[in-house]
DNA sequence: GACAAAAATTAGCAAAAGATAATTTCACTA
DNA sequence: TAGTGAAATTATCTTTTGCTAATTTTTGTC
Protein backbone atom coordinates (compact mmCIF):
# COMPACT_ATOMS: atom_id res chain seq x y z
CA UNK A 1 0.00 0.00 0.00
CA UNK A 2 1.31 3.38 -0.91
CA UNK A 3 0.84 6.24 1.49
CA UNK A 4 0.98 9.71 0.07
CA UNK A 5 2.07 11.38 3.25
CA UNK A 6 5.15 13.53 3.36
CA UNK A 7 6.14 12.23 6.80
CA UNK A 8 6.31 8.69 5.53
CA UNK A 9 8.74 9.27 2.75
CA UNK A 10 12.40 10.00 2.58
CA UNK A 11 12.08 13.63 1.61
CA UNK A 12 11.62 15.35 4.89
CA UNK A 13 14.30 17.86 3.78
CA UNK A 14 11.64 19.31 1.47
CA UNK A 15 9.75 20.39 4.56
CA UNK A 16 12.39 23.00 5.34
CA UNK A 17 11.17 24.95 2.32
CA UNK A 18 7.55 24.67 3.32
CA UNK A 19 5.48 27.44 4.82
CA UNK A 20 2.40 27.01 6.97
CA UNK A 21 -1.00 28.23 6.01
CA UNK A 22 -4.31 28.18 7.85
CA UNK A 23 -7.67 28.38 6.11
CA UNK A 24 -10.93 28.78 8.00
CA UNK A 25 -13.87 26.55 7.21
CA UNK A 26 -15.85 27.61 4.11
CA UNK A 27 -13.12 29.98 2.91
CA UNK A 28 -11.83 29.91 -0.64
CA UNK A 29 -8.23 28.76 -0.71
CA UNK A 30 -7.55 28.95 -4.45
CA UNK A 31 -9.91 30.84 -6.75
CA UNK A 32 -10.68 29.79 -10.30
CA UNK A 33 -8.31 31.35 -12.83
CA UNK A 34 -5.22 31.35 -10.65
CA UNK A 35 -1.97 29.77 -11.79
CA UNK A 36 -1.15 28.00 -8.57
CA UNK A 37 2.33 26.51 -8.69
CA UNK A 38 2.65 24.99 -5.28
CA UNK A 39 2.57 21.56 -3.81
CA UNK A 40 0.56 21.39 -0.63
CA UNK A 41 0.44 18.95 2.21
CA UNK A 42 -2.73 18.88 4.27
CA UNK A 43 -1.98 18.54 7.95
CA UNK A 44 -5.58 18.95 9.02
CA UNK A 45 -9.01 19.44 7.48
CA UNK A 46 -10.74 18.79 4.17
CA UNK A 47 -10.53 20.70 0.92
CA UNK A 48 -13.17 20.54 -1.78
CA UNK A 49 -12.22 21.17 -5.39
CA UNK A 50 -15.16 22.14 -7.59
CA UNK A 51 -16.15 23.47 -10.99
CA UNK A 52 -18.48 26.42 -11.23
CA UNK A 53 -20.77 25.83 -14.21
CA UNK A 54 -22.21 28.44 -16.54
CA UNK A 55 -25.53 28.12 -14.72
CA UNK A 56 -23.87 28.79 -11.38
CA UNK A 57 -23.87 25.24 -10.07
CA UNK A 58 -20.94 23.90 -8.09
CA UNK A 59 -19.80 20.45 -9.23
CA UNK A 60 -17.43 18.75 -6.86
CA UNK A 61 -14.44 17.32 -8.69
CA UNK A 62 -12.70 15.76 -5.70
CA UNK A 63 -11.81 16.07 -2.05
CA UNK A 64 -8.42 16.14 -0.36
CA UNK A 65 -7.97 15.59 3.35
CA UNK A 66 -5.40 15.43 6.11
CA UNK A 67 -2.33 13.35 5.31
CA UNK A 68 -2.60 13.95 1.60
CA UNK A 69 -0.48 15.78 -0.90
CA UNK A 70 -2.24 17.95 -3.46
CA UNK A 71 -1.42 20.14 -6.42
CA UNK A 72 -3.11 21.46 -9.52
CA UNK A 73 -1.96 19.45 -12.53
CA UNK A 74 -2.79 22.06 -15.17
CA UNK A 75 -0.89 24.73 -13.27
CA UNK A 76 2.12 22.61 -12.42
CA UNK A 77 2.48 20.69 -15.65
CA UNK A 78 1.15 23.11 -18.22
CA UNK A 79 1.35 26.50 -16.55
CA UNK A 80 -2.33 27.09 -17.15
CA UNK A 81 -4.85 28.82 -14.87
CA UNK A 82 -6.97 26.39 -12.91
CA UNK A 83 -10.59 25.96 -13.90
CA UNK A 84 -11.55 24.84 -10.42
CA UNK A 85 -12.04 26.49 -7.08
CA UNK A 86 -10.49 25.10 -3.90
CA UNK A 87 -12.49 25.58 -0.75
CA UNK A 88 -11.86 24.57 2.85
CA UNK A 89 -14.77 22.55 4.20
CA UNK A 90 -13.26 22.54 7.67
CA UNK A 91 -10.59 24.63 9.36
CA UNK A 92 -7.47 23.54 7.53
CA UNK A 93 -3.78 23.56 8.25
CA UNK A 94 -1.57 23.29 5.21
CA UNK A 95 2.07 23.24 4.30
CA UNK A 96 2.95 24.89 1.02
CA UNK A 97 6.06 24.34 -1.08
CA UNK A 98 6.83 26.26 -4.25
CA UNK A 99 6.89 23.89 -7.18
CA UNK A 100 9.89 25.77 -8.57
CA UNK A 101 11.85 24.64 -5.55
CA UNK A 102 10.78 21.04 -6.02
CA UNK A 103 11.83 21.32 -9.65
CA UNK A 104 15.23 22.70 -8.78
CA UNK A 105 15.83 20.18 -6.03
CA UNK A 106 14.83 17.28 -8.22
CA UNK A 107 16.83 18.39 -11.25
CA UNK A 108 19.78 16.31 -10.10
CA UNK A 109 18.22 14.32 -7.29
CA UNK A 110 17.15 10.97 -8.67
CA UNK A 111 15.57 9.89 -5.44
CA UNK A 112 13.29 12.91 -5.35
CA UNK A 113 12.23 12.39 -8.95
CA UNK A 114 11.40 8.80 -8.13
CA UNK A 115 9.23 10.03 -5.30
CA UNK A 116 7.47 12.36 -7.70
CA UNK A 117 7.02 9.48 -10.12
CA UNK A 118 5.49 7.46 -7.30
CA UNK A 119 3.02 10.24 -6.54
CA UNK A 120 2.10 10.68 -10.17
CA UNK A 121 1.48 6.95 -10.54
CA UNK A 122 -0.65 6.84 -7.43
CA UNK A 123 -2.72 9.81 -8.59
CA UNK A 124 -3.13 8.18 -11.97
CA UNK A 125 -4.34 4.93 -10.39
CA UNK A 126 -6.83 6.82 -8.22
CA UNK A 127 -8.22 8.67 -11.21
CA UNK A 128 -8.52 5.40 -13.16
CA UNK A 129 -10.43 3.80 -10.30
CA UNK A 130 -12.85 6.66 -10.48
CA UNK A 131 -13.32 6.29 -14.24
CA UNK A 132 -13.84 2.56 -13.72
CA UNK A 133 -16.65 3.24 -11.30
CA UNK A 134 -18.38 5.57 -13.76
CA UNK A 135 -18.14 2.86 -16.43
CA UNK A 136 -19.18 -0.11 -14.34
CA UNK A 137 -21.41 1.17 -11.57
CA UNK A 138 -24.73 2.89 -11.13
CA UNK A 139 -24.77 6.06 -9.01
CA UNK A 140 -26.22 3.99 -6.20
CA UNK A 141 -23.24 1.65 -6.28
CA UNK A 142 -20.79 4.53 -6.44
CA UNK A 143 -22.36 5.90 -3.29
CA UNK A 144 -22.16 2.56 -1.53
CA UNK A 145 -18.52 2.10 -2.51
CA UNK A 146 -17.73 5.56 -1.17
CA UNK A 147 -19.34 4.65 2.15
CA UNK A 148 -17.20 1.52 2.35
CA UNK A 149 -13.95 3.08 1.15
CA UNK A 150 -14.12 6.36 3.02
CA UNK A 151 -16.86 6.25 5.69
CA UNK A 152 -15.71 9.44 7.44
CA UNK A 153 -16.15 11.49 4.30
CA UNK A 154 -19.90 10.94 4.37
CA UNK A 155 -20.06 12.37 7.86
CA UNK A 156 -17.73 15.31 7.28
CA UNK A 157 -18.99 16.49 3.90
CA UNK A 158 -22.42 17.79 2.91
CA UNK A 159 -24.54 15.41 0.84
CA UNK A 160 -24.84 17.94 -1.97
CA UNK A 161 -21.09 17.81 -2.42
CA UNK A 162 -21.09 14.02 -2.39
CA UNK A 163 -23.86 14.12 -5.01
CA UNK A 164 -21.91 15.85 -7.74
CA UNK A 165 -18.81 13.88 -6.76
CA UNK A 166 -20.62 10.70 -7.80
CA UNK A 167 -22.26 12.40 -10.77
CA UNK A 168 -25.86 13.02 -9.69
CA UNK A 169 -27.99 15.85 -8.33
CA UNK A 170 -28.58 16.33 -4.61
CA UNK A 171 -32.23 15.42 -5.08
CA UNK A 172 -31.28 12.19 -6.77
CA UNK A 173 -28.80 11.30 -4.03
CA UNK A 174 -31.49 11.86 -1.46
CA UNK A 175 -33.69 9.35 -3.26
CA UNK A 176 -30.81 6.89 -3.49
CA UNK A 177 -30.32 7.18 0.24
CA UNK A 178 -34.00 6.57 0.81
CA UNK A 179 -33.99 3.47 -1.42
CA UNK A 180 -30.94 2.07 0.35
CA UNK A 181 -32.46 2.72 3.76
CA UNK A 182 -35.67 0.89 2.85
CA UNK A 183 -33.71 -2.05 1.41
CA UNK A 184 -31.84 -2.51 4.66
CA UNK A 185 -35.02 -3.27 6.61
CA UNK B 1 1.59 19.87 -26.15
CA UNK B 2 3.03 16.60 -25.01
CA UNK B 3 3.26 13.75 -27.46
CA UNK B 4 3.42 10.27 -26.05
CA UNK B 5 5.27 8.77 -28.93
CA UNK B 6 8.54 6.93 -28.47
CA UNK B 7 10.01 8.38 -31.64
CA UNK B 8 9.58 11.91 -30.39
CA UNK B 9 11.50 11.54 -27.19
CA UNK B 10 15.11 11.18 -26.33
CA UNK B 11 14.96 7.53 -25.40
CA UNK B 12 15.31 5.80 -28.69
CA UNK B 13 17.96 3.56 -27.08
CA UNK B 14 15.08 1.83 -25.31
CA UNK B 15 13.94 0.58 -28.68
CA UNK B 16 16.93 -1.74 -28.95
CA UNK B 17 15.38 -3.83 -26.18
CA UNK B 18 11.99 -3.89 -27.84
CA UNK B 19 10.53 -6.85 -29.68
CA UNK B 20 7.87 -6.73 -32.36
CA UNK B 21 4.49 -8.30 -32.03
CA UNK B 22 1.60 -8.57 -34.45
CA UNK B 23 -1.99 -9.14 -33.39
CA UNK B 24 -4.77 -9.85 -35.83
CA UNK B 25 -8.05 -7.96 -35.65
CA UNK B 26 -10.43 -9.24 -32.97
CA UNK B 27 -7.75 -11.31 -31.24
CA UNK B 28 -7.17 -11.14 -27.51
CA UNK B 29 -3.77 -9.63 -26.78
CA UNK B 30 -3.78 -9.77 -22.96
CA UNK B 31 -6.31 -11.93 -21.13
CA UNK B 32 -7.84 -10.99 -17.80
CA UNK B 33 -5.86 -12.33 -14.86
CA UNK B 34 -2.43 -11.98 -16.41
CA UNK B 35 0.38 -10.07 -14.71
CA UNK B 36 1.60 -8.21 -17.75
CA UNK B 37 4.82 -6.36 -16.98
CA UNK B 38 5.62 -4.80 -20.30
CA UNK B 39 5.45 -1.37 -21.80
CA UNK B 40 4.07 -1.38 -25.29
CA UNK B 41 4.25 1.05 -28.13
CA UNK B 42 1.53 0.81 -30.75
CA UNK B 43 2.91 1.26 -34.24
CA UNK B 44 -0.37 0.48 -35.95
CA UNK B 45 -3.95 -0.37 -35.06
CA UNK B 46 -6.33 0.07 -32.16
CA UNK B 47 -6.54 -1.82 -28.90
CA UNK B 48 -9.64 -1.97 -26.74
CA UNK B 49 -9.33 -2.54 -23.01
CA UNK B 50 -12.50 -3.82 -21.39
CA UNK B 51 -13.97 -5.26 -18.22
CA UNK B 52 -15.99 -8.44 -18.39
CA UNK B 53 -18.82 -8.10 -15.88
CA UNK B 54 -20.42 -10.86 -13.83
CA UNK B 55 -23.36 -10.87 -16.22
CA UNK B 56 -21.05 -11.35 -19.21
CA UNK B 57 -21.16 -7.81 -20.53
CA UNK B 58 -18.07 -6.15 -21.95
CA UNK B 59 -17.52 -2.63 -20.65
CA UNK B 60 -14.92 -0.66 -22.59
CA UNK B 61 -12.49 1.05 -20.22
CA UNK B 62 -10.41 2.78 -22.85
CA UNK B 63 -8.81 2.63 -26.27
CA UNK B 64 -5.19 2.92 -27.30
CA UNK B 65 -4.10 3.54 -30.84
CA UNK B 66 -1.09 3.99 -33.09
CA UNK B 67 1.55 6.35 -31.77
CA UNK B 68 0.63 5.72 -28.16
CA UNK B 69 2.44 4.07 -25.28
CA UNK B 70 0.46 1.72 -23.07
CA UNK B 71 0.93 -0.39 -19.99
CA UNK B 72 -1.17 -1.91 -17.24
CA UNK B 73 -0.80 0.17 -14.11
CA UNK B 74 -1.85 -2.54 -11.63
CA UNK B 75 0.64 -4.98 -13.12
CA UNK B 76 3.54 -2.55 -13.41
CA UNK B 77 3.09 -0.62 -10.19
CA UNK B 78 1.55 -3.19 -7.87
CA UNK B 79 2.42 -6.53 -9.46
CA UNK B 80 -1.24 -7.50 -9.55
CA UNK B 81 -3.10 -9.45 -12.23
CA UNK B 82 -5.06 -7.24 -14.58
CA UNK B 83 -8.82 -7.20 -14.28
CA UNK B 84 -9.23 -6.14 -17.90
CA UNK B 85 -8.91 -7.81 -21.26
CA UNK B 86 -6.94 -6.26 -24.11
CA UNK B 87 -8.26 -6.91 -27.58
CA UNK B 88 -7.08 -5.80 -31.00
CA UNK B 89 -9.89 -4.09 -32.88
CA UNK B 90 -7.76 -3.89 -36.02
CA UNK B 91 -4.62 -5.69 -37.16
CA UNK B 92 -2.02 -4.29 -34.79
CA UNK B 93 1.73 -3.91 -34.82
CA UNK B 94 3.28 -3.45 -31.41
CA UNK B 95 6.68 -3.03 -29.84
CA UNK B 96 7.07 -4.63 -26.41
CA UNK B 97 9.67 -3.77 -23.78
CA UNK B 98 10.02 -5.62 -20.48
CA UNK B 99 9.30 -3.28 -17.64
CA UNK B 100 12.16 -4.85 -15.71
CA UNK B 101 14.52 -3.50 -18.31
CA UNK B 102 13.03 -0.05 -18.08
CA UNK B 103 13.38 -0.25 -14.32
CA UNK B 104 17.01 -1.27 -14.54
CA UNK B 105 17.84 1.33 -17.14
CA UNK B 106 16.15 4.10 -15.22
CA UNK B 107 17.66 3.17 -11.85
CA UNK B 108 20.55 5.56 -12.44
CA UNK B 109 19.34 7.41 -15.50
CA UNK B 110 17.69 10.60 -14.38
CA UNK B 111 16.64 11.54 -17.86
CA UNK B 112 14.75 8.30 -18.34
CA UNK B 113 12.99 8.66 -15.01
CA UNK B 114 11.96 12.16 -16.01
CA UNK B 115 10.51 10.74 -19.18
CA UNK B 116 8.57 8.22 -17.12
CA UNK B 117 7.38 11.02 -14.87
CA UNK B 118 6.21 12.89 -17.94
CA UNK B 119 4.21 9.90 -19.14
CA UNK B 120 2.67 9.32 -15.72
CA UNK B 121 1.64 12.97 -15.52
CA UNK B 122 0.14 12.89 -18.98
CA UNK B 123 -1.82 9.72 -18.21
CA UNK B 124 -3.02 11.27 -14.98
CA UNK B 125 -4.22 14.38 -16.78
CA UNK B 126 -6.05 12.27 -19.36
CA UNK B 127 -7.80 10.27 -16.66
CA UNK B 128 -8.78 13.46 -14.84
CA UNK B 129 -10.27 14.88 -18.03
CA UNK B 130 -12.38 11.79 -18.28
CA UNK B 131 -13.59 12.09 -14.68
CA UNK B 132 -14.38 15.74 -15.32
CA UNK B 133 -16.59 14.79 -18.22
CA UNK B 134 -18.51 12.29 -16.10
CA UNK B 135 -19.05 14.98 -13.46
CA UNK B 136 -19.99 17.85 -15.74
CA UNK B 137 -21.51 16.37 -18.88
CA UNK B 138 -24.50 14.34 -19.91
CA UNK B 139 -23.81 11.19 -21.99
CA UNK B 140 -24.91 13.12 -25.04
CA UNK B 141 -22.24 15.74 -24.42
CA UNK B 142 -19.59 13.13 -23.77
CA UNK B 143 -20.40 11.63 -27.14
CA UNK B 144 -20.21 14.99 -28.87
CA UNK B 145 -16.89 15.81 -27.24
CA UNK B 146 -15.52 12.46 -28.37
CA UNK B 147 -16.54 13.22 -31.94
CA UNK B 148 -14.74 16.54 -31.78
CA UNK B 149 -11.62 15.33 -29.98
CA UNK B 150 -11.12 12.07 -31.83
CA UNK B 151 -13.30 11.90 -34.95
CA UNK B 152 -11.53 8.85 -36.42
CA UNK B 153 -12.33 6.74 -33.39
CA UNK B 154 -16.04 6.91 -34.16
CA UNK B 155 -15.40 5.50 -37.60
CA UNK B 156 -12.94 2.81 -36.57
CA UNK B 157 -14.67 1.48 -33.48
CA UNK B 158 -18.09 -0.19 -33.11
CA UNK B 159 -20.77 1.96 -31.50
CA UNK B 160 -21.37 -0.59 -28.77
CA UNK B 161 -17.78 -0.09 -27.62
CA UNK B 162 -18.15 3.68 -27.69
CA UNK B 163 -21.32 3.28 -25.65
CA UNK B 164 -19.76 1.73 -22.57
CA UNK B 165 -16.74 4.02 -22.98
CA UNK B 166 -19.02 7.00 -22.33
CA UNK B 167 -21.02 5.11 -19.71
CA UNK B 168 -24.27 4.16 -21.43
CA UNK B 169 -25.83 1.13 -23.12
CA UNK B 170 -25.64 0.60 -26.89
CA UNK B 171 -29.40 1.15 -27.14
CA UNK B 172 -29.12 4.44 -25.33
CA UNK B 173 -26.26 5.59 -27.56
CA UNK B 174 -28.37 4.78 -30.59
CA UNK B 175 -31.11 7.03 -29.25
CA UNK B 176 -28.59 9.77 -28.51
CA UNK B 177 -27.37 9.56 -32.09
CA UNK B 178 -30.93 9.80 -33.34
CA UNK B 179 -31.63 12.84 -31.17
CA UNK B 180 -28.46 14.57 -32.37
CA UNK B 181 -29.25 13.80 -36.01
CA UNK B 182 -32.74 15.26 -35.74
CA UNK B 183 -31.41 18.40 -34.02
CA UNK B 184 -29.05 19.06 -36.88
CA UNK B 185 -31.83 19.51 -39.40
C1' DG C 1 -33.03 28.24 23.61
C1' DA C 2 -34.84 31.05 19.68
C1' DC C 3 -34.09 32.49 15.18
C1' DA C 4 -32.35 32.56 10.50
C1' DA C 5 -30.18 30.34 6.83
C1' DA C 6 -28.75 26.40 4.62
C1' DA C 7 -29.34 21.58 3.69
C1' DA C 8 -32.04 17.65 2.98
C1' DT C 9 -36.17 15.56 1.87
C1' DT C 10 -40.41 15.13 -0.51
C1' DA C 11 -43.66 15.73 -4.30
C1' DG C 12 -45.12 16.05 -9.13
C1' DC C 13 -44.01 15.92 -13.67
C1' DA C 14 -40.99 15.49 -17.88
C1' DA C 15 -36.97 13.52 -19.96
C1' DA C 16 -33.65 10.10 -20.30
C1' DA C 17 -31.85 5.55 -19.57
C1' DG C 18 -32.09 0.50 -18.70
C1' DA C 19 -33.92 -4.02 -20.05
C1' DT C 20 -35.68 -7.00 -23.41
C1' DA C 21 -37.06 -8.34 -27.82
C1' DA C 22 -38.04 -7.68 -32.72
C1' DT C 23 -36.53 -5.81 -36.93
C1' DT C 24 -33.46 -3.73 -40.08
C1' DT C 25 -28.90 -2.76 -41.67
C1' DC C 26 -24.22 -3.80 -42.31
C1' DA C 27 -20.09 -6.55 -42.96
C1' DC C 28 -17.74 -10.53 -43.96
C1' DT C 29 -16.95 -14.61 -46.27
C1' DA C 30 -17.87 -18.60 -48.99
C1' DT D 1 -23.28 -12.06 -55.19
C1' DA D 2 -25.81 -14.65 -51.94
C1' DG D 3 -26.06 -15.94 -47.34
C1' DT D 4 -24.97 -15.65 -42.49
C1' DG D 5 -24.04 -13.49 -38.23
C1' DA D 6 -23.17 -9.44 -35.82
C1' DA D 7 -24.34 -4.66 -35.08
C1' DA D 8 -27.49 -1.03 -34.98
C1' DT D 9 -31.94 0.60 -34.71
C1' DT D 10 -36.59 0.58 -33.25
C1' DA D 11 -40.34 -0.49 -30.13
C1' DT D 12 -42.41 -1.18 -25.56
C1' DC D 13 -42.28 -0.88 -20.88
C1' DT D 14 -40.10 0.09 -16.34
C1' DT D 15 -36.90 2.51 -13.58
C1' DT D 16 -34.14 6.24 -12.64
C1' DT D 17 -32.85 10.87 -13.03
C1' DG D 18 -33.46 15.81 -13.69
C1' DC D 19 -36.00 19.95 -12.77
C1' DT D 20 -38.69 22.93 -9.90
C1' DA D 21 -40.87 24.06 -5.91
C1' DA D 22 -42.64 23.21 -1.31
C1' DT D 23 -41.75 21.39 3.11
C1' DT D 24 -39.08 19.59 6.75
C1' DT D 25 -34.77 19.11 9.15
C1' DT D 26 -30.40 20.56 10.53
C1' DT D 27 -26.87 23.84 11.61
C1' DG D 28 -24.87 27.73 13.41
C1' DT D 29 -25.19 32.00 15.89
C1' DC D 30 -26.73 35.45 18.88
Short mmCIF file of N, CA, C and O in Angstrom, two decimals, chain A residues 70-123:
data_model
loop_
_atom_site.label_atom_id
_atom_site.label_comp_id
_atom_site.label_asym_id
_atom_site.label_seq_id
_atom_site.Cartn_x
_atom_site.Cartn_y
_atom_site.Cartn_z
N UNK A 70 -1.38 17.49 -2.37
CA UNK A 70 -2.24 17.95 -3.46
C UNK A 70 -1.53 19.00 -4.29
O UNK A 70 -0.59 19.66 -3.82
N UNK A 71 -1.95 19.12 -5.52
CA UNK A 71 -1.42 20.14 -6.42
C UNK A 71 -2.40 20.26 -7.57
O UNK A 71 -3.32 19.46 -7.71
N UNK A 72 -2.22 21.27 -8.38
CA UNK A 72 -3.11 21.46 -9.52
C UNK A 72 -2.35 21.09 -10.79
O UNK A 72 -1.47 21.83 -11.22
N UNK A 73 -2.69 19.96 -11.38
CA UNK A 73 -1.96 19.45 -12.53
C UNK A 73 -1.80 20.46 -13.66
O UNK A 73 -0.69 20.67 -14.15
N UNK A 74 -2.88 21.12 -14.06
CA UNK A 74 -2.79 22.06 -15.17
C UNK A 74 -1.79 23.17 -14.89
O UNK A 74 -1.08 23.64 -15.78
N UNK A 75 -1.79 23.63 -13.64
CA UNK A 75 -0.89 24.73 -13.27
C UNK A 75 0.55 24.26 -13.25
O UNK A 75 1.44 24.91 -13.81
N UNK A 76 0.77 23.14 -12.59
CA UNK A 76 2.12 22.61 -12.42
C UNK A 76 2.71 22.14 -13.75
O UNK A 76 3.82 22.49 -14.12
N UNK A 77 1.95 21.31 -14.44
CA UNK A 77 2.48 20.69 -15.65
C UNK A 77 2.44 21.63 -16.85
O UNK A 77 3.36 21.66 -17.66
N UNK A 78 1.37 22.36 -16.98
CA UNK A 78 1.15 23.11 -18.22
C UNK A 78 1.08 24.63 -18.03
O UNK A 78 0.75 25.35 -18.98
N UNK A 79 1.32 25.07 -16.81
CA UNK A 79 1.35 26.50 -16.55
C UNK A 79 0.06 27.22 -16.93
O UNK A 79 0.05 28.37 -17.34
N UNK A 80 -1.04 26.51 -16.80
CA UNK A 80 -2.33 27.09 -17.15
C UNK A 80 -3.13 27.46 -15.90
O UNK A 80 -2.97 26.82 -14.86
N UNK A 81 -4.00 28.46 -16.01
CA UNK A 81 -4.85 28.82 -14.87
C UNK A 81 -5.81 27.67 -14.55
O UNK A 81 -6.30 27.00 -15.45
N UNK A 82 -6.07 27.47 -13.29
CA UNK A 82 -6.97 26.39 -12.91
C UNK A 82 -8.42 26.74 -13.25
O UNK A 82 -8.81 27.91 -13.18
N UNK A 83 -9.16 25.75 -13.61
CA UNK A 83 -10.59 25.96 -13.90
C UNK A 83 -11.46 25.58 -12.71
O UNK A 83 -12.68 25.56 -12.80
N UNK A 84 -10.80 25.24 -11.61
CA UNK A 84 -11.55 24.84 -10.42
C UNK A 84 -11.29 25.80 -9.27
O UNK A 84 -10.32 26.53 -9.26
N UNK A 85 -12.19 25.72 -8.30
CA UNK A 85 -12.04 26.49 -7.08
C UNK A 85 -11.75 25.52 -5.94
O UNK A 85 -12.33 24.44 -5.89
N UNK A 86 -10.82 25.93 -5.06
CA UNK A 86 -10.49 25.10 -3.90
C UNK A 86 -11.05 25.77 -2.66
O UNK A 86 -10.76 26.93 -2.39
N UNK A 87 -11.85 25.03 -1.94
CA UNK A 87 -12.49 25.58 -0.75
C UNK A 87 -12.23 24.70 0.46
O UNK A 87 -12.27 23.47 0.36
N UNK A 88 -12.00 25.33 1.60
CA UNK A 88 -11.86 24.57 2.85
C UNK A 88 -13.25 24.21 3.36
O UNK A 88 -14.10 25.09 3.48
N UNK A 89 -13.48 22.95 3.64
CA UNK A 89 -14.77 22.55 4.20
C UNK A 89 -14.71 22.51 5.72
O UNK A 89 -15.73 22.48 6.40
N UNK A 90 -13.48 22.47 6.23
CA UNK A 90 -13.26 22.54 7.67
C UNK A 90 -12.08 23.49 7.87
O UNK A 90 -11.40 23.83 6.91
N UNK A 91 -11.82 23.89 9.09
CA UNK A 91 -10.59 24.63 9.36
C UNK A 91 -9.42 23.76 8.93
O UNK A 91 -9.33 22.61 9.33
N UNK A 92 -8.58 24.33 8.09
CA UNK A 92 -7.47 23.54 7.53
C UNK A 92 -6.11 24.10 7.91
O UNK A 92 -5.94 25.31 8.03
N UNK A 93 -5.18 23.18 8.08
CA UNK A 93 -3.78 23.56 8.25
C UNK A 93 -2.98 22.93 7.12
O UNK A 93 -3.00 21.71 6.95
N UNK A 94 -2.30 23.77 6.38
CA UNK A 94 -1.57 23.29 5.21
C UNK A 94 -0.09 23.63 5.29
O UNK A 94 0.31 24.56 6.00
N UNK A 95 0.69 22.88 4.55
CA UNK A 95 2.07 23.24 4.30
C UNK A 95 2.19 23.46 2.80
O UNK A 95 1.75 22.62 2.01
N UNK A 96 2.80 24.59 2.44
CA UNK A 96 2.95 24.89 1.02
C UNK A 96 4.42 24.89 0.61
O UNK A 96 5.27 25.41 1.34
N UNK A 97 4.69 24.30 -0.54
CA UNK A 97 6.06 24.34 -1.08
C UNK A 97 5.99 24.81 -2.53
O UNK A 97 5.22 24.26 -3.32
N UNK A 98 6.79 25.79 -2.87
CA UNK A 98 6.83 26.26 -4.25
C UNK A 98 7.26 25.12 -5.17
O UNK A 98 8.26 24.45 -4.91
N UNK A 99 6.53 24.97 -6.25
CA UNK A 99 6.89 23.89 -7.18
C UNK A 99 8.25 24.15 -7.82
O UNK A 99 8.99 23.22 -8.12
N UNK A 100 8.57 25.42 -8.01
CA UNK A 100 9.89 25.77 -8.57
C UNK A 100 11.02 25.16 -7.74
O UNK A 100 12.02 24.68 -8.29
N UNK A 101 10.83 25.20 -6.43
CA UNK A 101 11.85 24.64 -5.55
C UNK A 101 11.95 23.13 -5.73
O UNK A 101 13.04 22.57 -5.83
N UNK A 102 10.80 22.50 -5.81
CA UNK A 102 10.78 21.04 -6.02
C UNK A 102 11.48 20.72 -7.34
O UNK A 102 12.27 19.78 -7.42
N UNK A 103 11.19 21.51 -8.34
CA UNK A 103 11.83 21.32 -9.65
C UNK A 103 13.34 21.43 -9.54
O UNK A 103 14.07 20.57 -10.03
N UNK A 104 13.78 22.49 -8.91
CA UNK A 104 15.23 22.70 -8.78
C UNK A 104 15.88 21.57 -7.99
O UNK A 104 16.92 21.04 -8.38
N UNK A 105 15.25 21.23 -6.87
CA UNK A 105 15.83 20.18 -6.03
C UNK A 105 15.86 18.84 -6.74
O UNK A 105 16.76 18.03 -6.54
N UNK A 106 14.87 18.60 -7.60
CA UNK A 106 14.83 17.28 -8.22
C UNK A 106 15.60 17.21 -9.53
O UNK A 106 15.77 16.14 -10.10
N UNK A 107 16.10 18.36 -9.98
CA UNK A 107 16.83 18.39 -11.25
C UNK A 107 17.96 17.37 -11.26
O UNK A 107 18.17 16.67 -12.25
N UNK A 108 18.68 17.27 -10.15
CA UNK A 108 19.78 16.31 -10.10
C UNK A 108 19.67 15.40 -8.88
O UNK A 108 20.65 14.92 -8.36
N UNK A 109 18.44 15.18 -8.45
CA UNK A 109 18.22 14.32 -7.29
C UNK A 109 17.30 13.18 -7.71
O UNK A 109 16.08 13.31 -7.73
N UNK A 110 17.91 12.07 -8.08
CA UNK A 110 17.15 10.97 -8.67
C UNK A 110 16.13 10.40 -7.69
O UNK A 110 15.03 10.00 -8.08
N UNK A 111 16.48 10.43 -6.44
CA UNK A 111 15.57 9.89 -5.44
C UNK A 111 14.28 10.72 -5.35
O UNK A 111 13.18 10.19 -5.22
N UNK A 112 14.46 12.03 -5.43
CA UNK A 112 13.29 12.91 -5.35
C UNK A 112 12.40 12.75 -6.59
O UNK A 112 11.17 12.76 -6.50
N UNK A 113 13.03 12.60 -7.73
CA UNK A 113 12.23 12.39 -8.95
C UNK A 113 11.46 11.09 -8.86
O UNK A 113 10.31 11.00 -9.28
N UNK A 114 12.10 10.08 -8.29
CA UNK A 114 11.40 8.80 -8.13
C UNK A 114 10.20 8.95 -7.21
O UNK A 114 9.15 8.34 -7.43
N UNK A 115 10.37 9.76 -6.19
CA UNK A 115 9.23 10.03 -5.30
C UNK A 115 8.11 10.70 -6.08
O UNK A 115 6.94 10.34 -5.95
N UNK A 116 8.49 11.68 -6.89
CA UNK A 116 7.47 12.36 -7.70
C UNK A 116 6.79 11.39 -8.64
O UNK A 116 5.58 11.44 -8.84
N UNK A 117 7.59 10.49 -9.23
CA UNK A 117 7.02 9.48 -10.12
C UNK A 117 6.01 8.61 -9.36
O UNK A 117 4.92 8.32 -9.85
N UNK A 118 6.40 8.26 -8.14
CA UNK A 118 5.49 7.46 -7.30
C UNK A 118 4.17 8.17 -7.06
O UNK A 118 3.10 7.57 -7.17
N UNK A 119 4.24 9.47 -6.75
CA UNK A 119 3.02 10.24 -6.54
C UNK A 119 2.17 10.28 -7.80
O UNK A 119 0.97 10.07 -7.77
N UNK A 120 2.83 10.56 -8.91
CA UNK A 120 2.10 10.68 -10.17
C UNK A 120 1.39 9.36 -10.50
O UNK A 120 0.22 9.35 -10.91
N UNK A 121 2.08 8.25 -10.26
CA UNK A 121 1.48 6.95 -10.54
C UNK A 121 0.30 6.68 -9.62
O UNK A 121 -0.73 6.16 -10.06
N UNK A 122 0.45 7.05 -8.37
CA UNK A 122 -0.65 6.84 -7.43
C UNK A 122 -1.87 7.67 -7.82
O UNK A 122 -3.00 7.19 -7.81
N UNK A 123 -1.63 8.92 -8.17
CA UNK A 123 -2.72 9.81 -8.59
C UNK A 123 -3.41 9.25 -9.82
O UNK A 123 -4.64 9.27 -9.94
#
